[in-house]
Amino acid sequence: MTDVFPPDLIRLIVSFVIVVAFAFTNAAVLVLVERKICGHIQRRPGPFEVGPHGLLQTAVDGVKLMAKQMLVPRNADAGLFRAAPILSFVPPIAALIVVPFARMLQVRDLDIGVLFILSLAAVNVLAILVAGWSSANKYSLFGAIRAVAQNVAYEIPLLLSLLTIVIWVGSFRMSDIVAAQGGFWFAFTPMGFVAFLVYFICGIAETNRAPFDLPEAESELTAGFHTEYAGMGFGLFFLGEYTNMLLVSAIATTLFLGGWNGPAFLTTAGTGFWATVIQTLWFLAKVYGLIVVMIWVRWTYPRVRFDQLLNFCWKILIPISMANLAVTAVWLKL
Amino acid sequence: MIPRPDPTLETLVLNMGPQHPSTHGVLRVVLKLDGEYVLEAHPVIGYGHRMHEKMGEVRNVSGFYANVGRMDYAGALSFGHGHVLAVERMLGIEVPPRAEYIRVITTELNRIASHLLWFGAFLLDLGAFTPILYSFDDREYILDLLEHVTGARLTFSYFRVGGVNRDLDERFIQGTRVFIRRMRSRFEVYHKLVTGNVIFRKRVEGVGVISPDMIRKYGATGPVARGSGIPYDIRRVEPYSVYSEFDFDIPTFPEGDCFARYRVRLAEMEQSLRIVEQALDRLPDGPVMVEKVPKKLKLGPGEVYQAVEAARGELGYYLVGDGTDVPYRLKIRPPSYSNLSLLNELAEGVLLADLVAIMGSLDLVIPEIDR
Amino acid sequence: MIRYFREIFEGLWSLLVGLKVTGRFALAPTVTTHYPFDELEVTPNYRGHIDLVVNPKTGKDKCIVCMMCQRACPSGCITVKGQKPEGAKKRVLTEYRLDFTKCSLCGNCVEACPTSAIEFSHEYNIAGTSRHDFHYDLVERFRDRCRTLGVEPKIADLTPVATKPKPEREKTESQGDRKPDG
Ligand code: SF4
Ligand code: SF4
């Protein structure tokens, strides 16, 4: 048996299935959470009729999306048009593989974990570009152009802020970074806090969420890059967006908020079953806390303008994160 | 000329509208873009044309009551006010003071409702989704009050030649006083959430600057003119109805950008609250309708022009009578039409996102432009 | 340099103030009504489509078939027909149709009626699958409403009479200040 199915392969397949299932559940939950939070911020209850307090609303919406025909516009590049949604949601799911949910709950502890995630996250912009270009729609094209400029610009401060932590720990490996935060979390050190703030802002920009939702900018570009998508094509973009949010928050948690460590005495570094459960709960609590903040931010602010977005990145975020990196490097040398 | 796509040029022709989230109805703007920069913007109007003026020329005066509210659904009462004032002026009808006070109270409430709607829609144009729900929360109070007195929430058909349709009751008066208190406390929320917000300020400050010369050239009025420092308000320069009896300010801001227009409208809401408060305090008793209105309103022969200050600016009714009860000509000068004509010049060289902000700050109501 | 940082901090601060506002509202109770389950009270002045006024005691209508409403309607949505029963002096209403698809709820008809025989209903839950669903037969509706009120409808009564009692007339008010039923 072991010859035909090496246990490692089985483990990989099983974990991959679990990760995919987790990504889908996460999206389903987040859609509801987002609509509920948005509703309450706007002083209305949000979805309420399907199921108790609207709990089944996402399921119904999912069925509706799947039942809808995915139209391909006549002038569209059909192949690319169909590939784009898949391109947008597969990479973030794959990146979840290296996320340490608990000490023992990590599919692969790659020694280049941080790099692996970042390179996969960068594919997102390609998906948007392909979607916008292949739609043969001017609004979509504008969305794609904006997405590329925005993501390329914001990747720089994002990387710089992560680099602060990486040189601090001296490793790209996710588990090492978590282990280094057993006593204190990086977000509670001055340099770590600045890096965290920069990272979080860039994370919102990377996931194209308000106030940086320029590629879809509803009031300007109708729906931006996914104007022409209907049914599950649109659904997959949504899935990709929510998985990306999860990923961004998971990285923030791992690198800045102590990963699966709980606060001081409520934590455990064990490897047993219950220790794993507790660690996972801490991890998810932090991740979803960050996601709630992202949702909260989205429903509060107006959208920034395109040139302001780039100015903000080049004139504020990049200098600050560079200075932060330099200060950290000097401090580590001392 | 409406630009046509030209493959030999490095420019892009984009059709914004008639169905577009930020054209508020069925306005079509043909844009010539160089990247994200707008080179030319040509508004194309007429998609909502319903021949209201012509209807006014084939129906008698009372048949037109229902039309006025359909032109500007956001501020229907001002349109009704202009219409009945024009006819009353032509016929020399003296309206009982209580009726005039009721007209002023309801029109000012309607103005606040219109500005609240604009506030929400403008922020929606800028990408903030929540403020519209807050402003609609307040607007709902006004609509409930107006529904209680007029029977309808949007197209009121409330004013009649010689007075108003129905008297106010105590419940309306109490409700309005409660609303005034509530609304005053809500401005703080708006200022905290929106006015002070750095993203909002960056989006509107210095964007779409209109010089006073441009205002005069295109005949723009209302908050757009006052946002460029021109204190032109029909309620003050040509007082009609009982406006001369109230103490209120005409807020003006000299900057001429979107932010100035925003501040003008917010300040106007406060002034409208003041007017309503004073009017409620001094509300005289008496009938709300002239004793004898002739069954057939014989118009003219003659002509009148009556202007009122609608929520968006000067609204004029030009009425020509030929001795029958059907007007010979009824020309309406809607405020948004002149305000829209600024767009062509304003749009040159701005970003697409700014164009949306500028259009939002002009507060266009398309059915009123198309009529 | 100081200005640079001050701008950043002021900007951040204004953003936090905004978050505080929305956060506070998020925890406050909602202000909406769950419509099909709870309904708001409709103001008594609400203007729905028009209806014939029922006298709840006698089950009679007040219409004298003067056609004023039909003439006053700017959209031409009212059709009134009457007949003289044998021996009677006055005409009796036999048909009152309203084409609600064309009605603009202006209220001219109610104001024009010399006997206040029509009023606005409070119907707002109106839906239909074709426009013919909005061609109302108000006489039929009158009968239904009489039955729900528990009186025998006496409308379109064409039985020959020797001397029909005069329909009670109300003082005419030019502004159409409508009176409650009866
Ligand atoms: S409300 Fe106006 S439009 Fe409707 S039936 Fe009466 S007169 Fe005609
Ligand atoms: S105006 Fe009144 S009385 Fe005359 S026909 Fe119409 S409903 Fe009947």
PDB file of C-alpha atoms and ligand atoms in Angstrom, chain B residues 66, chain C residues 47-50 69-78 96 98-100 102-111 118 120, ligand 1:
ATOM      1  CA  ALA B  66     -50.129  66.148 -10.649  1.00  0.00           C
TER       2      ALA B  66
ATOM      3  CA  ARG C  47     -54.179  58.769  -0.644  1.00  0.00           C
ATOM      4  CA  GLY C  48     -54.730  55.395  -2.205  1.00  0.00           C
ATOM      5  CA  HIS C  49     -57.005  54.881  -5.191  1.00  0.00           C
ATOM      6  CA  ILE C  50     -60.487  56.343  -4.932  1.00  0.00           C
ATOM      7  CA  CYS C  69     -65.431  63.727 -11.114  1.00  0.00           C
ATOM      8  CA  GLN C  70     -65.245  62.285 -14.573  1.00  0.00           C
ATOM      9  CA  ARG C  71     -64.822  65.754 -15.988  1.00  0.00           C
ATOM     10  CA  ALA C  72     -62.311  66.850 -13.389  1.00  0.00           C
ATOM     11  CA  CYS C  73     -59.981  63.945 -13.898  1.00  0.00           C
ATOM     12  CA  PRO C  74     -56.992  65.092 -15.958  1.00  0.00           C
ATOM     13  CA  SER C  75     -56.129  61.560 -16.977  1.00  0.00           C
ATOM     14  CA  GLY C  76     -59.596  60.412 -17.938  1.00  0.00           C
ATOM     15  CA  CYS C  77     -59.582  57.380 -15.725  1.00  0.00           C
ATOM     16  CA  ILE C  78     -63.098  57.605 -14.367  1.00  0.00           C
ATOM     17  CA  TYR C  96     -68.303  53.454 -11.643  1.00  0.00           C
ATOM     18  CA  LEU C  98     -61.629  53.492 -12.335  1.00  0.00           C
ATOM     19  CA  ASP C  99     -58.641  52.832 -14.550  1.00  0.00           C
ATOM     20  CA  PHE C 100     -55.996  52.967 -11.858  1.00  0.00           C
ATOM     21  CA  LYS C 102     -53.678  56.064 -15.479  1.00  0.00           C
ATOM     22  CA  CYS C 103     -54.532  57.672 -12.176  1.00  0.00           C
ATOM     23  CA  SER C 104     -51.963  60.131 -10.859  1.00  0.00           C
ATOM     24  CA  LEU C 105     -53.629  60.459  -7.444  1.00  0.00           C
ATOM     25  CA  CYS C 106     -53.993  64.173  -7.911  1.00  0.00           C
ATOM     26  CA  GLY C 107     -57.193  64.333  -5.914  1.00  0.00           C
ATOM     27  CA  ASN C 108     -59.110  66.493  -8.365  1.00  0.00           C
ATOM     28  CA  CYS C 109     -62.008  64.047  -8.494  1.00  0.00           C
ATOM     29  CA  VAL C 110     -62.445  63.960  -4.735  1.00  0.00           C
ATOM     30  CA  GLU C 111     -62.323  67.734  -4.609  1.00  0.00           C
ATOM     31  CA  ILE C 118     -65.801  59.491  -3.224  1.00  0.00           C
ATOM     32  CA  PHE C 120     -59.311  57.903  -1.012  1.00  0.00           C
TER      33      PHE C 120
HETATM   34  S1  SF4 D   1     -57.036  61.158  -8.390  1.00  0.00           S
HETATM   35 FE1  SF4 D   1     -56.814  62.464 -10.187  1.00  0.00          FE
HETATM   36  S2  SF4 D   1     -56.101  61.083 -11.779  1.00  0.00           S
HETATM   37 FE2  SF4 D   1     -56.894  59.802 -10.149  1.00  0.00          FE
HETATM   38  S3  SF4 D   1     -59.022  59.440 -10.700  1.00  0.00           S
HETATM   39 FE3  SF4 D   1     -59.010  61.211  -9.385  1.00  0.00          FE
HETATM   40  S4  SF4 D   1     -58.897  62.945 -10.767  1.00  0.00           S
HETATM   41 FE4  SF4 D   1     -58.304  61.126 -11.935  1.00  0.00          FE
END
